[in-house]
PDB file of C-alpha atoms in Angstrom:
ATOM      1  CA  MET C 230       0.000   0.000   0.000  1.00 45.00           C
ATOM      2  CA  ARG C 231       2.825   2.422   0.813  1.00 41.00           C
ATOM      3  CA  LEU C 232       4.452   1.689  -2.544  1.00 35.00           C
ATOM      4  CA  ALA C 233       1.213   2.542  -4.356  1.00 38.00           C
ATOM      5  CA  THR C 234       0.977   5.829  -2.418  1.00 36.00           C
ATOM      6  CA  LEU C 235       4.591   6.659  -3.276  1.00 35.00           C
ATOM      7  CA  ILE C 236       4.060   5.900  -6.980  1.00 34.00           C
ATOM      8  CA  THR C 237       0.890   8.008  -7.054  1.00 33.00           C
ATOM      9  CA  SER C 238       2.737  10.861  -5.351  1.00 37.00           C
ATOM     10  CA  VAL C 239       5.584  10.728  -7.892  1.00 35.00           C
ATOM     11  CA  VAL C 240       3.173  10.643 -10.839  1.00 34.00           C
ATOM     12  CA  LEU C 241       1.107  13.535  -9.472  1.00 35.00           C
ATOM     13  CA  SER C 242       4.167  15.681  -8.758  1.00 37.00           C
ATOM     14  CA  ALA C 243       5.515  15.023 -12.273  1.00 38.00           C
ATOM     15  CA  GLY C 244       2.155  16.080 -13.689  1.00 37.00           C
ATOM     16  CA  ALA C 245       2.096  19.186 -11.498  1.00 38.00           C
ATOM     17  CA  ALA C 246       5.580  20.142 -12.672  1.00 41.00           C
ATOM     18  CA  HIS C 247       4.416  19.728 -16.260  1.00 41.00           C
ATOM     19  CA  ALA C 248       1.336  21.859 -15.678  1.00 41.00           C
ATOM     20  CA  SER C 249       3.204  24.606 -13.813  1.00 53.00           C
ATOM     21  CA  VAL C 250       5.903  25.398 -16.376  1.00 56.00           C
ATOM     22  CA  ASP C 251       6.220  29.177 -16.496  1.00 66.00           C
ATOM     23  CA  PRO C 252       5.174  30.541 -19.911  1.00 72.00           C
ATOM     24  CA  ALA C 253       7.970  33.145 -19.646  1.00 69.00           C
ATOM     25  CA  ALA C 254      10.507  30.330 -19.322  1.00 73.00           C
ATOM     26  CA  LEU C 255       9.070  28.693 -22.422  1.00 73.00           C
ATOM     27  CA  ARG C 256       9.426  31.988 -24.312  1.00 78.00           C
ATOM     28  CA  ALA C 257      13.075  32.212 -23.173  1.00 84.00           C
ATOM     29  CA  SER C 258      13.942  28.741 -24.410  1.00 89.00           C
ATOM     30  CA  GLY C 259      15.842  28.490 -27.683  1.00 92.00           C
ATOM     31  CA  ASP C 260      19.302  29.170 -29.072  1.00 94.00           C
ATOM     32  CA  TRP C 261      21.196  32.118 -27.589  1.00 95.00           C
ATOM     33  CA  ARG C 262      24.468  33.674 -28.755  1.00 96.00           C
ATOM     34  CA  LEU C 263      26.895  34.260 -25.889  1.00 96.00           C
ATOM     35  CA  SER C 264      29.732  36.703 -26.494  1.00 96.00           C
ATOM     36  CA  GLU C 265      32.121  38.881 -24.570  1.00 95.00           C
ATOM     37  CA  VAL C 266      31.474  42.587 -25.126  1.00 94.00           C
ATOM     38  CA  GLY C 267      34.407  43.865 -27.168  1.00 91.00           C
ATOM     39  CA  GLY C 268      35.708  40.324 -27.626  1.00 90.00           C
ATOM     40  CA  LYS C 269      35.962  38.154 -30.708  1.00 90.00           C
ATOM     41  CA  ILE C 270      34.686  34.866 -29.345  1.00 91.00           C
ATOM     42  CA  ALA C 271      31.034  33.839 -29.441  1.00 95.00           C
ATOM     43  CA  CYS C 272      29.186  30.584 -29.126  1.00 96.00           C
ATOM     44  CA  THR C 273      25.652  29.237 -28.980  1.00 96.00           C
ATOM     45  CA  LEU C 274      23.939  28.106 -25.790  1.00 96.00           C
ATOM     46  CA  THR C 275      20.649  26.225 -25.985  1.00 95.00           C
ATOM     47  CA  LEU C 276      18.191  26.940 -23.196  1.00 94.00           C
ATOM     48  CA  THR C 277      15.818  23.989 -23.378  1.00 93.00           C
ATOM     49  CA  SER C 278      12.375  23.352 -21.928  1.00 91.00           C
ATOM     50  CA  GLN C 279      13.625  20.008 -20.553  1.00 91.00           C
ATOM     51  CA  ALA C 280      13.046  20.115 -16.787  1.00 90.00           C
ATOM     52  CA  ALA C 281      16.161  19.824 -14.628  1.00 88.00           C
ATOM     53  CA  PHE C 282      16.819  19.907 -10.885  1.00 84.00           C
ATOM     54  CA  ALA C 283      17.462  23.693 -10.877  1.00 83.00           C
ATOM     55  CA  GLY C 284      15.096  24.822 -13.615  1.00 91.00           C
ATOM     56  CA  PHE C 285      15.758  23.665 -17.168  1.00 94.00           C
ATOM     57  CA  GLU C 286      18.536  21.875 -19.011  1.00 94.00           C
ATOM     58  CA  LEU C 287      21.198  24.035 -20.665  1.00 95.00           C
ATOM     59  CA  LYS C 288      23.259  22.758 -23.576  1.00 95.00           C
ATOM     60  CA  ALA C 289      26.670  24.281 -24.245  1.00 95.00           C
ATOM     61  CA  PRO C 290      29.351  22.772 -26.480  1.00 95.00           C
ATOM     62  CA  LEU C 291      32.687  22.007 -24.849  1.00 96.00           C
ATOM     63  CA  ALA C 292      34.373  24.675 -26.993  1.00 95.00           C
ATOM     64  CA  CYS C 293      31.945  27.233 -25.555  1.00 95.00           C
ATOM     65  CA  ARG C 294      32.656  26.110 -22.000  1.00 95.00           C
ATOM     66  CA  ARG C 295      36.391  26.414 -22.658  1.00 95.00           C
ATOM     67  CA  ALA C 296      36.026  29.885 -24.202  1.00 94.00           C
ATOM     68  CA  PHE C 297      33.961  31.054 -21.216  1.00 95.00           C
ATOM     69  CA  PRO C 298      35.493  29.182 -18.213  1.00 94.00           C
ATOM     70  CA  PRO C 299      32.737  30.093 -15.700  1.00 92.00           C
ATOM     71  CA  LEU C 300      30.419  27.947 -17.880  1.00 94.00           C
ATOM     72  CA  MET C 301      32.427  24.818 -17.003  1.00 95.00           C
ATOM     73  CA  THR C 302      30.233  24.310 -13.939  1.00 94.00           C
ATOM     74  CA  VAL C 303      26.907  25.508 -15.383  1.00 94.00           C
ATOM     75  CA  ALA C 304      24.337  22.715 -15.439  1.00 93.00           C
ATOM     76  CA  ALA C 305      20.930  24.410 -15.716  1.00 95.00           C
ATOM     77  CA  TRP C 306      19.109  27.664 -16.372  1.00 95.00           C
ATOM     78  CA  SER C 307      16.023  29.302 -14.932  1.00 94.00           C
ATOM     79  CA  LEU C 308      14.150  32.573 -14.700  1.00 91.00           C
ATOM     80  CA  ASP C 309      13.993  34.110 -11.247  1.00 90.00           C
ATOM     81  CA  ASP C 310      10.991  36.028  -9.923  1.00 88.00           C
ATOM     82  CA  ARG C 311      12.318  39.270 -11.492  1.00 87.00           C
ATOM     83  CA  GLY C 312      12.648  37.663 -14.935  1.00 87.00           C
ATOM     84  CA  ASP C 313      16.462  37.413 -14.797  1.00 91.00           C
ATOM     85  CA  ILE C 314      18.050  34.528 -16.721  1.00 94.00           C
ATOM     86  CA  VAL C 315      20.078  32.576 -14.161  1.00 95.00           C
ATOM     87  CA  LEU C 316      22.722  29.998 -15.108  1.00 96.00           C
ATOM     88  CA  ALA C 317      23.355  27.656 -12.178  1.00 95.00           C
ATOM     89  CA  ASP C 318      25.707  24.836 -11.199  1.00 93.00           C
ATOM     90  CA  ALA C 319      24.914  21.245 -10.208  1.00 89.00           C
ATOM     91  CA  LYS C 320      24.104  22.396  -6.659  1.00 91.00           C
ATOM     92  CA  ALA C 321      21.612  25.003  -7.968  1.00 92.00           C
ATOM     93  CA  GLN C 322      23.980  27.838  -7.015  1.00 95.00           C
ATOM     94  CA  PRO C 323      23.862  30.777  -9.446  1.00 95.00           C
ATOM     95  CA  ILE C 324      27.005  31.195 -11.546  1.00 95.00           C
ATOM     96  CA  VAL C 325      25.893  33.983 -13.903  1.00 95.00           C
ATOM     97  CA  THR C 326      22.728  36.096 -13.829  1.00 96.00           C
ATOM     98  CA  PHE C 327      21.601  38.133 -16.807  1.00 95.00           C
ATOM     99  CA  PRO C 328      19.304  40.865 -15.424  1.00 94.00           C
ATOM    100  CA  ALA C 329      15.859  41.233 -16.967  1.00 86.00           C
ATOM    101  CA  GLN C 330      15.513  44.052 -19.441  1.00 78.00           C
ATOM    102  CA  ALA C 331      12.962  46.836 -19.423  1.00 70.00           C
ATOM    103  CA  LYS C 332       9.819  45.746 -21.279  1.00 64.00           C
ATOM    104  CA  GLU C 333      10.461  48.128 -24.188  1.00 49.00           C
ATOM    105  CA  ALA C 334      13.999  46.739 -24.640  1.00 49.00           C
ATOM    106  CA  GLN C 335      13.094  43.053 -24.348  1.00 52.00           C
ATOM    107  CA  ALA C 336      12.179  42.645 -27.999  1.00 50.00           C
ATOM    108  CA  LYS C 337      15.233  44.586 -29.232  1.00 54.00           C
ATOM    109  CA  GLY C 338      18.293  44.463 -27.055  1.00 65.00           C
ATOM    110  CA  PRO C 339      20.447  41.644 -25.740  1.00 88.00           C
ATOM    111  CA  TYR C 340      21.008  40.827 -22.075  1.00 92.00           C
ATOM    112  CA  GLU C 341      24.321  41.938 -20.571  1.00 94.00           C
ATOM    113  CA  THR C 342      26.009  41.147 -17.269  1.00 95.00           C
ATOM    114  CA  LYS C 343      29.337  41.239 -15.494  1.00 95.00           C
ATOM    115  CA  ALA C 344      30.562  37.635 -15.463  1.00 92.00           C
ATOM    116  CA  PRO C 345      32.541  35.967 -12.646  1.00 90.00           C
ATOM    117  CA  ASP C 346      35.710  36.417 -14.696  1.00 88.00           C
ATOM    118  CA  GLY C 347      35.214  40.224 -14.642  1.00 91.00           C
ATOM    119  CA  HIS C 348      34.316  40.522 -18.320  1.00 92.00           C
ATOM    120  CA  THR C 349      30.982  41.764 -19.622  1.00 95.00           C
ATOM    121  CA  TRP C 350      28.976  39.063 -21.342  1.00 95.00           C
ATOM    122  CA  ARG C 351      26.176  39.564 -23.833  1.00 95.00           C
ATOM    123  CA  LEU C 352      23.383  37.049 -24.397  1.00 95.00           C
ATOM    124  CA  GLU C 353      21.252  37.473 -27.528  1.00 93.00           C
ATOM    125  CA  LEU C 354      18.378  35.333 -28.718  1.00 92.00           C
ATOM    126  CA  VAL C 355      19.266  33.748 -32.060  1.00 92.00           C
ATOM    127  CA  LYS C 356      16.336  31.401 -32.522  1.00 88.00           C
ATOM    128  CA  ALA C 357      13.382  30.981 -30.192  1.00 83.00           C
ATOM    129  CA  ALA C 358      12.172  27.470 -29.521  1.00 78.00           C
ATOM    130  CA  SER C 359       9.196  26.557 -31.648  1.00 69.00           C
ATOM    131  CA  PRO C 360       5.859  27.014 -29.862  1.00 59.00           C
ATOM    132  CA  ASP C 361       5.044  23.519 -31.110  1.00 53.00           C
ATOM    133  CA  ASP C 362       7.966  22.001 -29.180  1.00 51.00           C
ATOM    134  CA  PRO C 363       6.612  19.764 -26.435  1.00 49.00           C
ATOM    135  CA  ILE C 364       7.129  20.780 -22.827  1.00 45.00           C
ATOM    136  CA  LYS C 365       9.422  18.195 -21.325  1.00 46.00           C
ATOM    137  CA  THR C 366       9.608  17.192 -17.714  1.00 42.00           C
ATOM    138  CA  ALA C 367      12.159  15.016 -16.002  1.00 43.00           C
ATOM    139  CA  PRO C 368      11.191  11.351 -16.132  1.00 43.00           C
ATOM    140  CA  PRO C 369       9.988   9.792 -12.900  1.00 43.00           C
ATOM    141  CA  PRO C 370      12.636   7.839 -10.985  1.00 43.00           C
ATOM    142  CA  ALA C 371      12.971   4.189 -11.880  1.00 47.00           C
ATOM    143  CA  GLY C 372      11.764   1.971  -9.193  1.00 48.00           C
TER     144      GLY C 372
END
């Protein structure tokens, strides 16, 4: 009986996570160009709608992580309650936060922030995720 209750709880919480995905986070998902302001290196990060322990899965090629060393420990992304894009490590600790833009600038300008390495980083949307892309949640634990 306890096992059935546990399974029901896991299924319901997975469904609740699926139903409670923030529409703003879905709008932020897609391919983003990361560059250093005044620098010559740029790469593409993919902010997915795949649920992760600290928000959503982030995909970054190894070359990108090497070019921007603070990314070596980034494991997930999320939007905080102010609308900032937060890149976090495996312990859900923020590594880099790109402050939300004013509403009038959101459609035009890129995000910029001072990175842990002291440089200014720019994050620009290259290609938004398709609205037809399915919302993905983490699979329930095997048991």
